[in-house]
Every structure is written in C-alpha cells, then in structure tokens.
PDB file of C-alpha atoms in Angstrom:
ATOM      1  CA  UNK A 363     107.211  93.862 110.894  1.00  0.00           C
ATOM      2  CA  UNK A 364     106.388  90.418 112.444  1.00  0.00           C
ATOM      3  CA  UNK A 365     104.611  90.254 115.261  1.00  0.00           C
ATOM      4  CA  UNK A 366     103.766  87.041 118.075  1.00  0.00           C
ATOM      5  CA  UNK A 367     100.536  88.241 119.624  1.00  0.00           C
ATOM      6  CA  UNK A 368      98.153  86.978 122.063  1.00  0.00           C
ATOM      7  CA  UNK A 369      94.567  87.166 121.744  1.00  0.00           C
ATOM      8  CA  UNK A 370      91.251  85.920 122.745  1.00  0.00           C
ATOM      9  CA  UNK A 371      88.273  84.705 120.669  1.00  0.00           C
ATOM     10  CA  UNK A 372      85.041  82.691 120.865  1.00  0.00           C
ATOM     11  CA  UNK A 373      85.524  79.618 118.447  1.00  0.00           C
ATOM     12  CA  UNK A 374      82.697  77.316 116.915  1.00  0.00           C
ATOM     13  CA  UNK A 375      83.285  73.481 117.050  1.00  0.00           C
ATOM     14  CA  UNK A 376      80.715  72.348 114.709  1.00  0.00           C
ATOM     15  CA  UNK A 377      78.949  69.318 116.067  1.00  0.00           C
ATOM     16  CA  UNK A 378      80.665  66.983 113.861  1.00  0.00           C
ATOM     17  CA  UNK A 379      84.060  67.292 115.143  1.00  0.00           C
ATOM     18  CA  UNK A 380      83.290  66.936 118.824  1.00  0.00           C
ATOM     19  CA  UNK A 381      84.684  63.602 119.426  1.00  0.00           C
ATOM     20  CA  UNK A 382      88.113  64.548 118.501  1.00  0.00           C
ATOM     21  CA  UNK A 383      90.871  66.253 120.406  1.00  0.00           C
ATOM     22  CA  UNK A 384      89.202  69.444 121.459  1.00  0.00           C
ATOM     23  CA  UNK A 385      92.715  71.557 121.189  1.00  0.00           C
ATOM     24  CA  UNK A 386      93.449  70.285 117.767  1.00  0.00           C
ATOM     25  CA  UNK A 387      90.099  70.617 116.173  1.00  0.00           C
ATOM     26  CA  UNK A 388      89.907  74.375 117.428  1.00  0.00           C
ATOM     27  CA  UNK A 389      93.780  75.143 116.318  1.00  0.00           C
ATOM     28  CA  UNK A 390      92.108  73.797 113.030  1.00  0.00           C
ATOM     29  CA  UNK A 391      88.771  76.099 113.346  1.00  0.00           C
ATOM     30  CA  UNK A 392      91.046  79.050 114.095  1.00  0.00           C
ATOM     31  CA  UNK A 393      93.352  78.535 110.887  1.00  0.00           C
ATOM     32  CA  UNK A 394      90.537  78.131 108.420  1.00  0.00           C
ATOM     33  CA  UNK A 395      89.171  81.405 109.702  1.00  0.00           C
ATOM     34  CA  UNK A 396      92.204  83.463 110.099  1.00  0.00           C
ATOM     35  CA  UNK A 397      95.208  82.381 108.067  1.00  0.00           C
ATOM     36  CA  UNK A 398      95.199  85.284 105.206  1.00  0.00           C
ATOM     37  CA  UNK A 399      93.247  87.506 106.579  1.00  0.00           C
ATOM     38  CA  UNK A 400      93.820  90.976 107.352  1.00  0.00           C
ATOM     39  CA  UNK A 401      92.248  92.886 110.822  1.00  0.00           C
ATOM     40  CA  UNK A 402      93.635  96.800 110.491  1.00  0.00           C
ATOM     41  CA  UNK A 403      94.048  97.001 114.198  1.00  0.00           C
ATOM     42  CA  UNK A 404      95.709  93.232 114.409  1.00  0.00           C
ATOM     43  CA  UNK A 405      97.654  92.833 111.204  1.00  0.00           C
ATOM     44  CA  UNK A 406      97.882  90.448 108.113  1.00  0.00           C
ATOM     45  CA  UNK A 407      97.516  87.037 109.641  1.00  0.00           C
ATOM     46  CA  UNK A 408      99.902  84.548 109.043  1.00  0.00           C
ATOM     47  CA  UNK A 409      99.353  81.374 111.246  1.00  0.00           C
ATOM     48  CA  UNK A 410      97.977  80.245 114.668  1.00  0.00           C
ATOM     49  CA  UNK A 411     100.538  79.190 117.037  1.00  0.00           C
ATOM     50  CA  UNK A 412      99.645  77.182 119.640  1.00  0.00           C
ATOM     51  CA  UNK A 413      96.097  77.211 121.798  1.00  0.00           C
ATOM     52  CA  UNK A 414      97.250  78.916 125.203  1.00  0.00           C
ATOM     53  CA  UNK A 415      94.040  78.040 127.187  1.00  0.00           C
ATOM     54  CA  UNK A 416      90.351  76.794 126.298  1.00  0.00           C
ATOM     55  CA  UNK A 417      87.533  78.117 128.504  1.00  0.00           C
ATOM     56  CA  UNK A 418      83.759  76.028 129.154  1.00  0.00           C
ATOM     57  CA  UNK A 419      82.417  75.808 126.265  1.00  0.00           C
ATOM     58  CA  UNK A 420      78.884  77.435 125.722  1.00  0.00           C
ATOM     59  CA  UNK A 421      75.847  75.660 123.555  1.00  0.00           C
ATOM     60  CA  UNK A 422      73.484  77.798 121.691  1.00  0.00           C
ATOM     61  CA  UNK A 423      69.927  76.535 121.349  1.00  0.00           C
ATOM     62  CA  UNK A 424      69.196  75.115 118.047  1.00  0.00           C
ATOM     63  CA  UNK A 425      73.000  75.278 116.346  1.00  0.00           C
ATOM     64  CA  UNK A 426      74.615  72.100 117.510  1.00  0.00           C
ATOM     65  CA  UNK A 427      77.949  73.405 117.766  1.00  0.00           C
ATOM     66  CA  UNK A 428      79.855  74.228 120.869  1.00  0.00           C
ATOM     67  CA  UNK A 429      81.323  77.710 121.413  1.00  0.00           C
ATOM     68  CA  UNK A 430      84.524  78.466 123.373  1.00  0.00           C
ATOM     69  CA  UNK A 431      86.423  80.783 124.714  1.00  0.00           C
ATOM     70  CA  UNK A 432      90.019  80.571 123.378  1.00  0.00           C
ATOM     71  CA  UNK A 433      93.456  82.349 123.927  1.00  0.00           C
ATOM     72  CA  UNK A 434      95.607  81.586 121.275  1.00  0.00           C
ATOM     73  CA  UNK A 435      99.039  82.574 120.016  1.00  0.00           C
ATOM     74  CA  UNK A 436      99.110  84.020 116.244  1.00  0.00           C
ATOM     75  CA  UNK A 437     102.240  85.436 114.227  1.00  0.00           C
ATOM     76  CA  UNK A 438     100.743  88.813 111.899  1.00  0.00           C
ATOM     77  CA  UNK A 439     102.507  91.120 109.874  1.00  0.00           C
ATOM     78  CA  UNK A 440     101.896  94.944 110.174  1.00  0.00           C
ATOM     79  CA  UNK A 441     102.698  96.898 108.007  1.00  0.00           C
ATOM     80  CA  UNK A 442     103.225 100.936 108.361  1.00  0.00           C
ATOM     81  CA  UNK A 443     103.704 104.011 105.901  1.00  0.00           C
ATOM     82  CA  UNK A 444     107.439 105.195 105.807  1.00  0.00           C
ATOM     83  CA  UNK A 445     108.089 101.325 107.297  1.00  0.00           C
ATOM     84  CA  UNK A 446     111.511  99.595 105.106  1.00  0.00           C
ATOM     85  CA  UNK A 447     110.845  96.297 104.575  1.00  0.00           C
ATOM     86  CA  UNK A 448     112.325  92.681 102.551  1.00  0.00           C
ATOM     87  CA  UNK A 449     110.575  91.278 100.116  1.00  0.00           C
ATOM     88  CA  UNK A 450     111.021  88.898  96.993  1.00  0.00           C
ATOM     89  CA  UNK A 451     110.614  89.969  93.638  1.00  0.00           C
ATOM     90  CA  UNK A 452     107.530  87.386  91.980  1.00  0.00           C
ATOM     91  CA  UNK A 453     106.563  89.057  88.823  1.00  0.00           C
ATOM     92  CA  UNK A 454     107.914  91.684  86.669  1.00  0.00           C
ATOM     93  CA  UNK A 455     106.279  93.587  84.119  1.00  0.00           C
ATOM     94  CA  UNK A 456     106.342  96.866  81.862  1.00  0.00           C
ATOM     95  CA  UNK A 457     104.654  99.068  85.197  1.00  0.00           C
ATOM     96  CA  UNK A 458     106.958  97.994  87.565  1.00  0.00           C
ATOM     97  CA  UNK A 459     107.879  94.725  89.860  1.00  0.00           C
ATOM     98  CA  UNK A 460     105.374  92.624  91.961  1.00  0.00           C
ATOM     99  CA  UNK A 461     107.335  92.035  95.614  1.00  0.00           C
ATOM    100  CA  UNK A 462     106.335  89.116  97.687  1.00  0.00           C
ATOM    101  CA  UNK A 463     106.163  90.192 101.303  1.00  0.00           C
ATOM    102  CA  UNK A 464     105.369  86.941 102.613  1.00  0.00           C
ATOM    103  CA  UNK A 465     101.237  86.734 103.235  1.00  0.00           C
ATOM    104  CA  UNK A 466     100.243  90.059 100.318  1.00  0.00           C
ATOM    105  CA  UNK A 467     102.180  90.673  97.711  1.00  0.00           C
ATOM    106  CA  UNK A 468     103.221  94.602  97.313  1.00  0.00           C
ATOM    107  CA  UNK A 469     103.963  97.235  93.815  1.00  0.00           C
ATOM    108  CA  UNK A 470     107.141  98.465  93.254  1.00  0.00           C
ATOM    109  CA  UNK A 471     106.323 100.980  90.207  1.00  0.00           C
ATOM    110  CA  UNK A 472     109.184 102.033  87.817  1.00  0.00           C
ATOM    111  CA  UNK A 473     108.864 105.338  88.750  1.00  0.00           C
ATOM    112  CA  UNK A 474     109.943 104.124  92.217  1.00  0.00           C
ATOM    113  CA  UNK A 475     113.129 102.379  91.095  1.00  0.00           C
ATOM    114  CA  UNK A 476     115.571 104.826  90.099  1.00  0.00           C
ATOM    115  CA  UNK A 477     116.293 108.565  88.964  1.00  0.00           C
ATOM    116  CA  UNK A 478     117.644 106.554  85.554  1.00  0.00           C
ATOM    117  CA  UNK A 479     115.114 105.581  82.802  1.00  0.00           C
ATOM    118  CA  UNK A 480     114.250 101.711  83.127  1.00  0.00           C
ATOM    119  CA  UNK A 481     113.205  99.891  80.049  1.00  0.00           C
ATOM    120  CA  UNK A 482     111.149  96.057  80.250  1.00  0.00           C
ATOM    121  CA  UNK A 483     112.340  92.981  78.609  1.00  0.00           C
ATOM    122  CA  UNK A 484     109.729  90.930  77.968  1.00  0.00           C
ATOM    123  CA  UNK A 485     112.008  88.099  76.673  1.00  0.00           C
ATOM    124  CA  UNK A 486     114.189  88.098  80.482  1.00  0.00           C
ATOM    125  CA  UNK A 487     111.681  89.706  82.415  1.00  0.00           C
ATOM    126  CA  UNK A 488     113.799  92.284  83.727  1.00  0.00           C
ATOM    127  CA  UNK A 489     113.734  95.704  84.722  1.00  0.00           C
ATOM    128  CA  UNK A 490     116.684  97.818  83.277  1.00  0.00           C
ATOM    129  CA  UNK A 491     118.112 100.780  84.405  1.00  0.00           C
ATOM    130  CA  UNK A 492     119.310 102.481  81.120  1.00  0.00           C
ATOM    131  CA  UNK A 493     122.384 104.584  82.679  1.00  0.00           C
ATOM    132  CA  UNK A 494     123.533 102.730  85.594  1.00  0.00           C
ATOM    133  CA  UNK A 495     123.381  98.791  84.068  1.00  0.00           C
ATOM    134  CA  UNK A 496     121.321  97.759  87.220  1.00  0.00           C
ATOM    135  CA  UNK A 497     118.393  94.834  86.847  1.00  0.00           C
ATOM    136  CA  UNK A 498     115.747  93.671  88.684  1.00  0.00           C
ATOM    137  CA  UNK A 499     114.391  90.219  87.762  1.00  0.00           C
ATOM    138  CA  UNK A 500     112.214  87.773  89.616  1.00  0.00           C
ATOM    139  CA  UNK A 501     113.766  86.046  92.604  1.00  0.00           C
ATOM    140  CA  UNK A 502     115.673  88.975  93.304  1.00  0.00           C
ATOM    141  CA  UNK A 503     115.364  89.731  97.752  1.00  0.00           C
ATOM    142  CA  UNK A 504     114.625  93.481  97.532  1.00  0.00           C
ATOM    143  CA  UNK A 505     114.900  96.061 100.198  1.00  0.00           C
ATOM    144  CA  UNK A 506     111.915  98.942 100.003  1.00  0.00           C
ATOM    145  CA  UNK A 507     109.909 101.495 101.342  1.00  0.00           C
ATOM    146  CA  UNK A 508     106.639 101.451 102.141  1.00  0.00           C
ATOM    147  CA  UNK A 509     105.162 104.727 100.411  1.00  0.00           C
ATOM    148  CA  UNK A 510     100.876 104.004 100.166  1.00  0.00           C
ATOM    149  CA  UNK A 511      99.056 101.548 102.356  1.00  0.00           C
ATOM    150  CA  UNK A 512      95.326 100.730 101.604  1.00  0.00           C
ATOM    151  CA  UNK A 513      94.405  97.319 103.292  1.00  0.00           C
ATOM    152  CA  UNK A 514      91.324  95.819 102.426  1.00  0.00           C
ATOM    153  CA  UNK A 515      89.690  93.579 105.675  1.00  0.00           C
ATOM    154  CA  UNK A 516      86.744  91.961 103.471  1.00  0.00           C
ATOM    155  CA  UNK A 517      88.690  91.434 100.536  1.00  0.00           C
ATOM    156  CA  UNK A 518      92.629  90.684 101.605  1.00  0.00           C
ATOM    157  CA  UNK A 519      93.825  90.048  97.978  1.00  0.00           C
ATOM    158  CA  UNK A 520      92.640  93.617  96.828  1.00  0.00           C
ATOM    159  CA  UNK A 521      94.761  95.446  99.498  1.00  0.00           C
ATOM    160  CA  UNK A 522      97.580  97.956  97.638  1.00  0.00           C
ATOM    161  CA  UNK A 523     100.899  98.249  99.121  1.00  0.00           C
ATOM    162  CA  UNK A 524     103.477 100.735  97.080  1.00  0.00           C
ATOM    163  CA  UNK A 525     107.086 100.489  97.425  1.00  0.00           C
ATOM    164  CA  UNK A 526     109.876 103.072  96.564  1.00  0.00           C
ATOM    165  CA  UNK A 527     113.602 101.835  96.381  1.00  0.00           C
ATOM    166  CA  UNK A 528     114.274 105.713  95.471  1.00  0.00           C
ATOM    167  CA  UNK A 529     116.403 106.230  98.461  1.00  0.00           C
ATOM    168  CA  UNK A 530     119.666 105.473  99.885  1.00  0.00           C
ATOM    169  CA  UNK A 531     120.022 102.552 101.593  1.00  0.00           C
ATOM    170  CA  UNK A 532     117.397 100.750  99.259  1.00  0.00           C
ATOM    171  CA  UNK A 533     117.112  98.501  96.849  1.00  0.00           C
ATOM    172  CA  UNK A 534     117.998  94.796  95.532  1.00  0.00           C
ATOM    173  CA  UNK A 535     120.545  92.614  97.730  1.00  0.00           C
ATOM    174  CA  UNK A 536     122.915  93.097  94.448  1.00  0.00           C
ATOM    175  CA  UNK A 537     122.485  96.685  94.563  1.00  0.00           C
ATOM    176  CA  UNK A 538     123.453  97.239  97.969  1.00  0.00           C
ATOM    177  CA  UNK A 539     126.278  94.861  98.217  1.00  0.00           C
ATOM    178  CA  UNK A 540     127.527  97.033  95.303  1.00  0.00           C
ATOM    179  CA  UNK A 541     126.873 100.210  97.138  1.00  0.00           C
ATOM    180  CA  UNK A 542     129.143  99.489 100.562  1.00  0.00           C
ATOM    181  CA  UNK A 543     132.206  97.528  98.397  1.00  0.00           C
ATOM    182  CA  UNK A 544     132.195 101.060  96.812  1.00  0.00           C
ATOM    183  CA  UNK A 545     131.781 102.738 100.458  1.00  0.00           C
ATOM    184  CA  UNK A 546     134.480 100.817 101.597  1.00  0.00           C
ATOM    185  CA  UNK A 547     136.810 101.259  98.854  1.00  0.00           C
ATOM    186  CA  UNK A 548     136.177 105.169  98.948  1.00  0.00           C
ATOM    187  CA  UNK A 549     137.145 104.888 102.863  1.00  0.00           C
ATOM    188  CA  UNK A 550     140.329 102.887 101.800  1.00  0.00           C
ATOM    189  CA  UNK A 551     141.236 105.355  99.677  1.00  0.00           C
ATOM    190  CA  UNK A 552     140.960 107.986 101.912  1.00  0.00           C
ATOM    191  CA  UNK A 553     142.736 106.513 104.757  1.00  0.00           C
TER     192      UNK A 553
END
C-alpha cells in the first residue's frame, strides 16, 4: 500500500550548490539519495514531496558542505505478506510473469496462476491456461497476492516479491470481469 509519510533527516548541501535556492537544492539532495531505495521499517521509496521545514544548518570542519536538519514529505510503498495488491504485467516468460508494482517489479510463477496446466508461447508471449482458455500477456493490470517477501536495503533491485493469483477474487482485470458477469448471471437466474 501507498503511504504519505513525514520524516526527518540531516541533508548535505555540498559546497557547490550553496548559492542556489536552499529548498530546491535539498528537495534535489533528498531525491538522488532516496528515490528507489528501500528502508524495511520505512518502505520502497518512491519520491520526495515537498520540504516541510529546514532547520540551521551545521558546518563540519574540513568538508565544505553544509548539513541540515530537514522534515520532508515522501510517498513509499510497503509491502506485507498475505497483502493483495495491482500490478502490471512487464515480461512474460516460460517460469511465470514479471508484475510491475510501480518502484520493484514482483514474480508471479506458473505454479501460482491456476489449478489448470499453463503452457508459454514464445511467439505471443503469453501464458495459457490449457483447460480454461485464459491468457496472461504483457500489459495485462493483474490483481495478486503477496505470498514471499525478501527486501534487500543495500541492493533494491535484488529484492524477491512472489505473487499467487491462486485464489478467488484474483487475477487479471479480464479474468475478474469474467468472474462477476458470471456471478451476476447465476444470481439472475436464480431470482
């Protein structure tokens, strides 16, 4: 889920910059170093915000640079086990489909998909469910389960997310438009 958070670091100006606007160049330091990153107790960052308030700024002997104390506004993305999420589909391959969940990409493993036996074609890039005609091809918006969670602070791009769509209530937007026309038309007929 997204989050808007508030939070408070000391930010380096380098020497360099400190004839320009002092709130711009530090919404600029504060991008650079966080945009893509991942803190496990914060979240996946995905931008700075705004600058809320910029303390007195503090010089250390022999740097140069100015240090301040900044509260800043940031939008993150945590992610939990069990959590159902959106994503885009990016890549497909033989293992399974590559969903794009904005700032990390996640795995969606064929054994994840469906009870039915899905076959790859290489020449569509789709996924196929053998019994039940489904696909799964890139651009698809996806709806998933978060099933393993290993983020990875140092290195972001090495962090594993798995997805399941193995339950009700999951899957690709076509999918579950399919699933509550059929609902519906079941309660019709009942009526």
């Amino acid at each position: 889920m997204y989050y808007r958070v508030t939070l408070e670091d000391k930010v380096r100006v380098p020497p360099h910059r400190l004839g320009e606007d002092l709130e711009t160049v530090i919404l600029d330091e504060l991008q650079k170093q966080l945009e893509g990153s991942i803190d496990k107790e914060i979240g996946i960052f995905i931008a700075v915000t705004t600058i809320d308030r910029v303390g007195e700024g503090e010089i250390v002997h022999g740097d140069g640079a100015v240090y301040y104390d900044v509260t800043f506004e940031a939008l993150v993305l945590r992610i939990a086990l069990q959590e159902v999420i959106e994503g885009e589909v990016v890549e497909t391959t033989s293992f399974g489909a590559f969903i794009s969940l904005g700032p990390i990409d996640a795995m969606l493993h064929v054994s994840q998909i469906s009870d039915d036996f899905i076959t790859y074609d290489e020449k569509n890039n789709t996924l196929n469910c053998q019994e039940s005609g489904r696909a799964i091809q890139v651009g698809d918006g996806i709806r998933c389960r978060v099933v393993t969670l290993s983020l990875n602070e140092r290195e972001p791009r090495e962090s594993k997310i798995g997805l399941t769509m193995r339950q009700a209530g999951l899957g690709t937007e076509k999918w579950l438009v399919e699933e509550r026309t059929k609902e519906q038309e079941s309660h019709g007929a009942s009526a």
